[in-house]
Short mmCIF file of C-alpha atoms in Angstrom, two decimals:
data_model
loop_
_atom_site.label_atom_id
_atom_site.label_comp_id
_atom_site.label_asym_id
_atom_site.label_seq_id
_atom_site.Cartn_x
_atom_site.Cartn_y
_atom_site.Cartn_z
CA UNK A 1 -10.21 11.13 18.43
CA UNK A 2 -6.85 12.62 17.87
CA UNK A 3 -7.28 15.64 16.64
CA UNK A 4 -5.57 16.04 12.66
CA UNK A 5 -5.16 19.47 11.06
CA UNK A 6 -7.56 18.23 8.00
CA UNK A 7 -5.57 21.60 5.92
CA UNK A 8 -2.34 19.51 6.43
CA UNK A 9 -4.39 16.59 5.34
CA UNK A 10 -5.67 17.81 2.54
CA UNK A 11 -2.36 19.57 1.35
CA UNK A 12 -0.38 16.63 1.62
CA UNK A 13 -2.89 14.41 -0.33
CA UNK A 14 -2.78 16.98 -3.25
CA UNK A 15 0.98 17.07 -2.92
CA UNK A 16 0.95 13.27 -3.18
CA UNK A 17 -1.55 13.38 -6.49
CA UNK A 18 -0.02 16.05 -8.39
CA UNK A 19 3.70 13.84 -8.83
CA UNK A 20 2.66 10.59 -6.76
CA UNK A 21 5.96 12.15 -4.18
CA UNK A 22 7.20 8.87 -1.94
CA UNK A 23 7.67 12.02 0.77
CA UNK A 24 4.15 13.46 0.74
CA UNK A 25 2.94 9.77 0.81
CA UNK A 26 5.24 8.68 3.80
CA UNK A 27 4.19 12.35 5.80
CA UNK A 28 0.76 10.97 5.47
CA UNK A 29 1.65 7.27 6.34
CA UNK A 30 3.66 9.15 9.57
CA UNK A 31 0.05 10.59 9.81
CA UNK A 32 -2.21 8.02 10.34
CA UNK A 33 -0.43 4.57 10.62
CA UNK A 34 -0.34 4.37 14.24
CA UNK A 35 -4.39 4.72 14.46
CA UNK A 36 -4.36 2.52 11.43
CA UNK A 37 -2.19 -0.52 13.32
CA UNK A 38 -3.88 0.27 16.34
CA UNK A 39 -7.30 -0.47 14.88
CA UNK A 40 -5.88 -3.31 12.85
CA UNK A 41 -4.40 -4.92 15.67
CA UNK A 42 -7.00 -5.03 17.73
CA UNK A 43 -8.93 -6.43 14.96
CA UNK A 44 -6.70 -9.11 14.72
CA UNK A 45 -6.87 -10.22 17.92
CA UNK A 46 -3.47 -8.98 18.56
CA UNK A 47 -1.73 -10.69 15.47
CA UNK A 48 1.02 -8.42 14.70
CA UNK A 49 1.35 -10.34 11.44
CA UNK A 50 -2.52 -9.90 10.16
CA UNK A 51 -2.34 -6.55 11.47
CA UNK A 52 0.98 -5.20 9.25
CA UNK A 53 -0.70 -7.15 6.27
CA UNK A 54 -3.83 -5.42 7.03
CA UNK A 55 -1.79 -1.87 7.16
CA UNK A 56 -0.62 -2.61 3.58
CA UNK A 57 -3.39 -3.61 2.05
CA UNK A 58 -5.14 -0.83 3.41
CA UNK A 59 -3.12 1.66 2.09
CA UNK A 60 -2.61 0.07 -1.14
CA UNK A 61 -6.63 0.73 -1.51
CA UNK A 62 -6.31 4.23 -0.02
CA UNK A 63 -3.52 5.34 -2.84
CA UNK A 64 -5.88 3.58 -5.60
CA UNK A 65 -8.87 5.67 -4.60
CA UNK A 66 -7.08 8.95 -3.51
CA UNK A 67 -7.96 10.70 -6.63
CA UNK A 68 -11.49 9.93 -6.06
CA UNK A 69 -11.57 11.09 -2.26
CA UNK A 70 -14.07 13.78 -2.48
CA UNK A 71 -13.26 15.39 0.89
CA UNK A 72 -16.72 14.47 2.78
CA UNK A 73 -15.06 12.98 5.68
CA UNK A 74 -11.73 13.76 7.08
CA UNK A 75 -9.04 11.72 5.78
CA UNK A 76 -8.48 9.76 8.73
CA UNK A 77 -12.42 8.67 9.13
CA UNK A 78 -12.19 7.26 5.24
CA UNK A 79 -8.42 5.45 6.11
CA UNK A 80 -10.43 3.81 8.90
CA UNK A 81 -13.61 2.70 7.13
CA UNK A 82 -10.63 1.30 3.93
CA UNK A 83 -8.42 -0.55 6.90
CA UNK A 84 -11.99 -1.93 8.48
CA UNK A 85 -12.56 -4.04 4.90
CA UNK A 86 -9.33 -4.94 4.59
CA UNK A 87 -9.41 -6.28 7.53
CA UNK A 88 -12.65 -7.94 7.29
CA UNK A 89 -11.25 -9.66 4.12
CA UNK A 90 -7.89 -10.61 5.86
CA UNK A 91 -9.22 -12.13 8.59
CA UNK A 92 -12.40 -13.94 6.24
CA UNK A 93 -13.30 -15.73 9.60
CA UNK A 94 -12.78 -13.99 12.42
CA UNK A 95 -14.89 -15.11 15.20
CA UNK A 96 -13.55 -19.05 16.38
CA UNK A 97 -9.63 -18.02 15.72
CA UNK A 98 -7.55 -18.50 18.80
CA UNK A 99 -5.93 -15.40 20.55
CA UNK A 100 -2.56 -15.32 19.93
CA UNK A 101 -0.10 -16.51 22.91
CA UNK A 102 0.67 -13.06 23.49
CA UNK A 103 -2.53 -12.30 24.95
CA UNK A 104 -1.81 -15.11 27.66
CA UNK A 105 -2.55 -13.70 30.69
CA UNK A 106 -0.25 -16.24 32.38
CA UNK A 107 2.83 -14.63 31.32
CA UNK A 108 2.40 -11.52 32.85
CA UNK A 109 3.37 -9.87 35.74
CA UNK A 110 0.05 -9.15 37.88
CA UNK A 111 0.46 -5.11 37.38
CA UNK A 112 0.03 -6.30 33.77
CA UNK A 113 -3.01 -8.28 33.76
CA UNK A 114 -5.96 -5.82 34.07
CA UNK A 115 -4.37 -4.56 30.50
CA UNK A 116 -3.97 -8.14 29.44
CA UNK A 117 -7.67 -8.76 30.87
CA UNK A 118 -9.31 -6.01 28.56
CA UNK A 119 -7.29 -6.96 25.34
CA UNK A 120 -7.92 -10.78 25.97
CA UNK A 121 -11.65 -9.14 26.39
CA UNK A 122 -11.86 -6.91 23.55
CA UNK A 123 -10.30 -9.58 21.43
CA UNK A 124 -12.88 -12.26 22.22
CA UNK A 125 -15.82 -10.16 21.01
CA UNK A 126 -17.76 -11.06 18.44
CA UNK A 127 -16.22 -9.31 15.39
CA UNK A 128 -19.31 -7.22 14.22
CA UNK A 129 -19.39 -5.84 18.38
CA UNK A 130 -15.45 -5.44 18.21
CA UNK A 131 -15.34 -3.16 15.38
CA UNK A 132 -17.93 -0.72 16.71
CA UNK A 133 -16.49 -0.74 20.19
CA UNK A 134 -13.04 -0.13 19.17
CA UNK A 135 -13.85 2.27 16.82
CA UNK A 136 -16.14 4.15 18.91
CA UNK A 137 -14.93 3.64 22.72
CA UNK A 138 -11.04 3.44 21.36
CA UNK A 139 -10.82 5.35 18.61
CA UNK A 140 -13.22 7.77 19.29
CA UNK A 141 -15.58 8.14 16.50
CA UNK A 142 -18.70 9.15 16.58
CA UNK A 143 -22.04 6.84 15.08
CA UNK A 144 -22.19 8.89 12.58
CA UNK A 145 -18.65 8.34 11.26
CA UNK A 146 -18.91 4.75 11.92
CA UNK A 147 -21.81 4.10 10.17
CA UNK A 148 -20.41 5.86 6.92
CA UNK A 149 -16.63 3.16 7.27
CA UNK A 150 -18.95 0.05 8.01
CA UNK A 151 -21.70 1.65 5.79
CA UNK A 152 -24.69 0.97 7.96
CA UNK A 153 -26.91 3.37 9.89
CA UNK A 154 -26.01 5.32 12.79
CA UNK A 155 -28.83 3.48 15.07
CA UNK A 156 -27.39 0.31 14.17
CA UNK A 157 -23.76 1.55 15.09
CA UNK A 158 -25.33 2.48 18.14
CA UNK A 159 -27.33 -0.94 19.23
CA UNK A 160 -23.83 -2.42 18.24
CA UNK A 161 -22.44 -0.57 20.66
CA UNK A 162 -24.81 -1.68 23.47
CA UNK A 163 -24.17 -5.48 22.82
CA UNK A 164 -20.52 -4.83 22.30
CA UNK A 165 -20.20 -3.17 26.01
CA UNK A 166 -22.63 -5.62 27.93
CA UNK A 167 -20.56 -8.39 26.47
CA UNK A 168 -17.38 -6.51 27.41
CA UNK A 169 -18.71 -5.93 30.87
CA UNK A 170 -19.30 -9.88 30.92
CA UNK A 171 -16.26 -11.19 29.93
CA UNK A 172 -14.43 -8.95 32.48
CA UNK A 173 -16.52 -9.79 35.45
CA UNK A 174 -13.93 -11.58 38.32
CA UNK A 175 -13.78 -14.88 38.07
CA UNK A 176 -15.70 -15.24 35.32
CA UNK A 177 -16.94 -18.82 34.64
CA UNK A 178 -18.83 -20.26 31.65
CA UNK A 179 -21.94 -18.80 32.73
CA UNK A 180 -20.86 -15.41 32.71
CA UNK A 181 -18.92 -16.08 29.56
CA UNK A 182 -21.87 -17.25 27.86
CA UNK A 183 -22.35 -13.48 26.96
CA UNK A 184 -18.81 -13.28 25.39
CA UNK A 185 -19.01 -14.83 22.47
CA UNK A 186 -15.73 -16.18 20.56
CA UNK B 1 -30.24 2.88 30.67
CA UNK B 2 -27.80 4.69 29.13
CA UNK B 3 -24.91 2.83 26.75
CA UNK B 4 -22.68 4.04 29.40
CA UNK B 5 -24.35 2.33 32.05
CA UNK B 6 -22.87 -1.17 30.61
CA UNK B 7 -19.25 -0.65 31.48
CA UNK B 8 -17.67 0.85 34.85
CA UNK B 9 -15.99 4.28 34.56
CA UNK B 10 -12.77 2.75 34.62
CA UNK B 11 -13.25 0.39 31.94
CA UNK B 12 -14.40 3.46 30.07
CA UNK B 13 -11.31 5.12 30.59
CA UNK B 14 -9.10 2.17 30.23
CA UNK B 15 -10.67 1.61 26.69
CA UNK B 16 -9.67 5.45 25.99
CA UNK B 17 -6.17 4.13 26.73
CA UNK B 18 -6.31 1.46 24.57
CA UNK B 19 -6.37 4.46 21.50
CA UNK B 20 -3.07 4.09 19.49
CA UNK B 21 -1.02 1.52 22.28
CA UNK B 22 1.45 -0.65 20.82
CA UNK B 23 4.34 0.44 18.83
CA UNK B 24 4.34 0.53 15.08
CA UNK B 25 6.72 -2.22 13.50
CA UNK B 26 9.20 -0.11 12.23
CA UNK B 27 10.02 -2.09 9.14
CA UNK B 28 6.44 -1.93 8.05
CA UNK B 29 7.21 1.85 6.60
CA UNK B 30 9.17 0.38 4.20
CA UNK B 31 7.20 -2.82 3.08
CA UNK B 32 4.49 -0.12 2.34
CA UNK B 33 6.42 2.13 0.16
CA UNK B 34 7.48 -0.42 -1.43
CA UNK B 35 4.25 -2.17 -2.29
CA UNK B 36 3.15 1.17 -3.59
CA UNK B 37 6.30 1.78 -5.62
CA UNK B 38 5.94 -1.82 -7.43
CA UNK B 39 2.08 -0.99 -8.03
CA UNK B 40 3.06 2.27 -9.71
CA UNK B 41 1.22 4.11 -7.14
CA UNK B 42 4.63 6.02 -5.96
CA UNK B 43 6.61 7.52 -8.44
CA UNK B 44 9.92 5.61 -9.03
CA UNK B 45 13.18 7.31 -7.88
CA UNK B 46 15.18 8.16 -10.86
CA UNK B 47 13.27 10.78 -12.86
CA UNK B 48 11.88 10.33 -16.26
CA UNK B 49 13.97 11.39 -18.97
CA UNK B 50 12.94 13.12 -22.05
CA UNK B 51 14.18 12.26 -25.59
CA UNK B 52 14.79 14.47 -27.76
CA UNK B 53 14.25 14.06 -31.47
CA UNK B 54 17.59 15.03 -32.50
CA UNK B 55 18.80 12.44 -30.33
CA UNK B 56 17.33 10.02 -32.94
CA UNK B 57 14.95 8.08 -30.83
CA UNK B 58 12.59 10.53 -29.94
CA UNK B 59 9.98 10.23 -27.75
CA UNK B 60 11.04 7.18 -26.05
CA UNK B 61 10.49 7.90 -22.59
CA UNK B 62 12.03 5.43 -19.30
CA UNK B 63 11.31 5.06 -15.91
CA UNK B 64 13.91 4.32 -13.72
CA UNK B 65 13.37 1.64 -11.03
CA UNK B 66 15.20 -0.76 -8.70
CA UNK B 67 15.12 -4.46 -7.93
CA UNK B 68 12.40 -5.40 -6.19
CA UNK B 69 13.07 -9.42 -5.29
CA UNK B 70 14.30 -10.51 -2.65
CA UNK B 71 16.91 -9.12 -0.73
CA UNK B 72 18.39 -9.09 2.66
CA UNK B 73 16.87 -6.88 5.03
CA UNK B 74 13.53 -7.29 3.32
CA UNK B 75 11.21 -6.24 6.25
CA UNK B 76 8.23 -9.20 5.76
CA UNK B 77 9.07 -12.36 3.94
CA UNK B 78 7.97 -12.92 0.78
CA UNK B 79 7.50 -15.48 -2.06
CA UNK B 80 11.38 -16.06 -4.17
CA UNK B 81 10.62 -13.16 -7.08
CA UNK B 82 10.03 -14.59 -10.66
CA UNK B 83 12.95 -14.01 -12.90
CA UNK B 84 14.12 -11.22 -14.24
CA UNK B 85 14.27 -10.26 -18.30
CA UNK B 86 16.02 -7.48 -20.15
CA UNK B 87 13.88 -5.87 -22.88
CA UNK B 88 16.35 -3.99 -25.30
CA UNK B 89 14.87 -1.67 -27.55
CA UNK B 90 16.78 -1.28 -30.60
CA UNK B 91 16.53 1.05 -33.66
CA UNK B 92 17.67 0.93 -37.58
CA UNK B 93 17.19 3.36 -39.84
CA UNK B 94 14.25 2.31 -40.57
CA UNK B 95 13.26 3.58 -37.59
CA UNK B 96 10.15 6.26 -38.01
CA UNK B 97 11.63 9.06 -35.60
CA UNK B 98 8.90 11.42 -36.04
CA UNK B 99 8.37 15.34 -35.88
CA UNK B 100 8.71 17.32 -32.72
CA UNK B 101 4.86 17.05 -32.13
CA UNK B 102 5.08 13.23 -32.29
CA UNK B 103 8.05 13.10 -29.92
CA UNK B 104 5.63 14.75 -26.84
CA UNK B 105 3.04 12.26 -27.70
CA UNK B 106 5.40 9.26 -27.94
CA UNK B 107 6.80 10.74 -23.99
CA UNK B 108 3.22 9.72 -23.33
CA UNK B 109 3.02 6.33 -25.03
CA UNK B 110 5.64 4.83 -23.41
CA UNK B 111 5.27 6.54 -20.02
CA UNK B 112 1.68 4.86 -20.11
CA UNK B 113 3.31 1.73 -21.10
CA UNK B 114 5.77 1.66 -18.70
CA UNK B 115 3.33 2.67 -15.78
CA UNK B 116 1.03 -0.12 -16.67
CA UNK B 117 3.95 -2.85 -16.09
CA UNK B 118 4.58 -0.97 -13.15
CA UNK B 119 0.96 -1.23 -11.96
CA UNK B 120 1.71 -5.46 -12.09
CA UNK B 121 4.53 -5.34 -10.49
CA UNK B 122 6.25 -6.46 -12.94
CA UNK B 123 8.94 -3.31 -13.86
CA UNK B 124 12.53 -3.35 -12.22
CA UNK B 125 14.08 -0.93 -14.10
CA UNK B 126 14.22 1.10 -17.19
CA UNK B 127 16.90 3.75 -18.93
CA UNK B 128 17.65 5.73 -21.69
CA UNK B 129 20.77 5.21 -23.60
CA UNK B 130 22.88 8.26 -24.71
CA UNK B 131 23.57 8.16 -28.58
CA UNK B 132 27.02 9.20 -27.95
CA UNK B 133 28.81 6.00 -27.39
CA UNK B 134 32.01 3.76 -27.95
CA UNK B 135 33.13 0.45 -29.36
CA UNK B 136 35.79 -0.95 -27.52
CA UNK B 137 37.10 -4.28 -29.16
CA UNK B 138 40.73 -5.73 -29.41
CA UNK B 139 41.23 -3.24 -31.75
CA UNK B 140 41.13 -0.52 -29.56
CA UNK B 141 38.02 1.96 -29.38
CA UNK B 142 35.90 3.75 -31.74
CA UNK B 143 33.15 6.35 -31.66
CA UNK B 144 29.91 5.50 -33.01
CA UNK B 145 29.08 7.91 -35.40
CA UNK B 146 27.30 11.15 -34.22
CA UNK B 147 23.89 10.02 -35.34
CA UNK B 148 24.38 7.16 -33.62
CA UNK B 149 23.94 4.19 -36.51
CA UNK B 150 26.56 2.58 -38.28
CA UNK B 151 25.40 1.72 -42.10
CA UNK B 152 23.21 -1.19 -41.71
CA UNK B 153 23.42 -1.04 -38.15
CA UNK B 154 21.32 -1.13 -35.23
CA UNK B 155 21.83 0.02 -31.68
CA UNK B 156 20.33 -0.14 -28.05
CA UNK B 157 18.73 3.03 -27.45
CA UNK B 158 17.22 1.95 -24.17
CA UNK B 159 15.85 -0.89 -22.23
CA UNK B 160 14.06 -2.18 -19.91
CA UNK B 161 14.27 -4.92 -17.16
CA UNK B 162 11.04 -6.55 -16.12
CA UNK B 163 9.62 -9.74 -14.10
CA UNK B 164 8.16 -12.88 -16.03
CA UNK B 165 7.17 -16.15 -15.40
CA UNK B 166 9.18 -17.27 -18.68
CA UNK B 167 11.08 -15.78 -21.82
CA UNK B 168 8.07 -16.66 -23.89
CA UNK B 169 5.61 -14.33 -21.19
CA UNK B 170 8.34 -11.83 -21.50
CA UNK B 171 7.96 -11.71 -25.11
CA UNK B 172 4.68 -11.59 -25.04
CA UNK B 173 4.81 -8.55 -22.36
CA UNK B 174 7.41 -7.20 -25.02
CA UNK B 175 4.90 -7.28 -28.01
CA UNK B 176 2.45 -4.04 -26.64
CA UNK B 177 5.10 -2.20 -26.37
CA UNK B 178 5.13 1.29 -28.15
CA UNK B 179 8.47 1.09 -29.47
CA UNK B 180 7.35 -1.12 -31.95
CA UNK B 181 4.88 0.59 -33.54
CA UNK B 182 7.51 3.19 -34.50
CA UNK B 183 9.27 0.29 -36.06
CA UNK B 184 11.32 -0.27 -33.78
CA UNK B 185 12.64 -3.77 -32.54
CA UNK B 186 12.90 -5.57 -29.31
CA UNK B 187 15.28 -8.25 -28.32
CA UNK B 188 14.23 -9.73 -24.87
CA UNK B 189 16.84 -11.85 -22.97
CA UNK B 190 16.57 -13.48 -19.23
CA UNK B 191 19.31 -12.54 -17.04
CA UNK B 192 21.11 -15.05 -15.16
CA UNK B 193 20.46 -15.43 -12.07
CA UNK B 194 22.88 -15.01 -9.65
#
């Protein structure tokens, strides 16, 4: 995870409370927003419209419930857990959507296509196993700072995990056919 | 087996890659400041003013604020925006303009007010009027006197632009408004769409 001085954090936030400053909000937007899209796009499925909808809506939330950010996590762990509901009420049904036509492998050059492989991957997890694995494999948090965003237990983050990789690991095998996709759910 | 044991090394490494990849729309900055800003979550641009009693009206208190329909260069599309109503807040001598103490708590009352329209999106704009002002008719141009009625007189001390589905839900908006309870009266008017 990328590290953020939590003082600067924290200084900035209070900045933003004290006179609700459009600067000290778009220092901390400059802040976080690219893990934030990140995380949301990948959510998505690579829908760059869900994902900037997502982004919104997530910090809409986050500037509601500022004032009542006691400081337990760093800053960046509670944006993630906000943009991770917002996105699970966004995208209401996420497992059966199509991947978007960016994601088609077929108009890529071949350099391009392990990439395209392991989005088109990632994005055809089950959503519960996408979550953890981007958040913990991507992202870099640890089960303990998952389980407080998704609010479930750290061994659960963990067995989430497990699935979430050995489905991975399916979906990419070479020349996968449907029996090896079987484990890849959509 | 270890969770680690699931993936190859490289697939480890290339989801470490993944972290942050794609650029950031650029325009998206701006949607979200916005958003804020029409929730009352930013604070508006133009600084809120402070009557002052002397003044006349008191502790009428406005927030500046800009158009927020539709305009080009809008960074995501959005639904046409509801039409637009002025809200002008007018005083008489019957207006009750308080003591000094009451003026700081009226700053309040309408800052509250105007916040909470804010919060629905629905405030575009809001000033205070100087008293100082001028009639200019065929006649040529005239002060208005210093306290800023003419006998049997009112004037626009301020107003207020805000989004409504209708005159009548503007109205309605119109009637929690503090500035009535100092006896104070609104007229609310839609502006014409251009």
């Amino acid at each position: 995870m990328q590290p953020e001085s939590p003082d600067e954090d924290r200084r900035l936030v209070e900045r933003f409370l004290r006179r609700r400053e459009e600067a000290a909000f778009v220092a901390l937007y400059r802040r976080h927003t690219g893990f934030l899209y990140a995380l949301a796009l990948r959510l998505a499925g690579g829908r760059a419209g869900d994902a900037e909808d997502i982004v919104q809506t997530a910090w809409i939330r986050a500037a509601e419930a500022l004032p009542r950010f006691a400081w337990r996590s760093a800053l960046r762990t509670w944006l993630g857990g906000i943009a991770i509901h917002c996105a699970r009420e966004h995208l209401r049904r996420p497992e059966g959507r199509e991947l978007p036509p960016e994601l088609a492998a077929e108009a890529h050059p071949p350099a391009l296509h392990r990439r395209i492989d392991l989005d088109r991957a990632v994005a055809g997890l089950p959503y519960g196993y996408r979550e953890v694995l981007l958040l913990h494999d991507v992202e870099g948090f640890t089960h303990q700072e998952i389980a407080g965003m998704l609010e479930i237990e750290p061994g659960t983050s963990k067995s989430q995990l497990f699935h979430a990789r050995r489905a991975l690991k399916r979906a990419l095998q070479p020349e996968a056919g449907p029996a090896a996709q079987r484990g890849s759910r959509r | 087996m270890t969770e680690e044991d699931a993936l190859k090394p490289e697939t480890v490494e290339e989801l470490r890659r993944l972290r942050g990849a794609g650029a950031l729309p650029a325009a998206l900055e701006a949607r979200v400041v916005a958003a804020l800003r029409a929730r009352g979550l930013i604070a508006p641009r133009w600084p809120l003013r402070r009557f002052s009693l002397a003044a006349g009206i008191g502790a009428v208190l406005f927030l500046g604020g800009y158009a927020l329909g539709s305009r080009g260069g809008a960074p995501a599309p959005r639904p046409a925006a509801p039409p637009t109503f002025v809200l002008l807040l007018e005083e008489d001598a019957g207006f009750a303009r308080g003591t000094p103490e009451d003026g700081r708590r009226r700053v309040a009352e309408y800052r509250h007010w105007a916040l909470g329209v804010a919060r629905q999106g629905r405030l575009v704009a809001g000033e205070k009027l100087a008293r100082e002002a001028r009639v200019v008719s065929a006649d040529g141009i005239r002060p208005v006197p210093s306290d800023g009625l003419e006998t049997g007189a009112s004037q626009v001390a301020g107003y207020f632009v805000v989004r409504a589905a209708s005159l009548d839900e503007a109205a309605r908006l119109a009637t929690s408004c503090p500035h009535l309870r100092h006896r104070g009266r609104i007229v609310v008017r839609q502006i014409v769409a251009k």
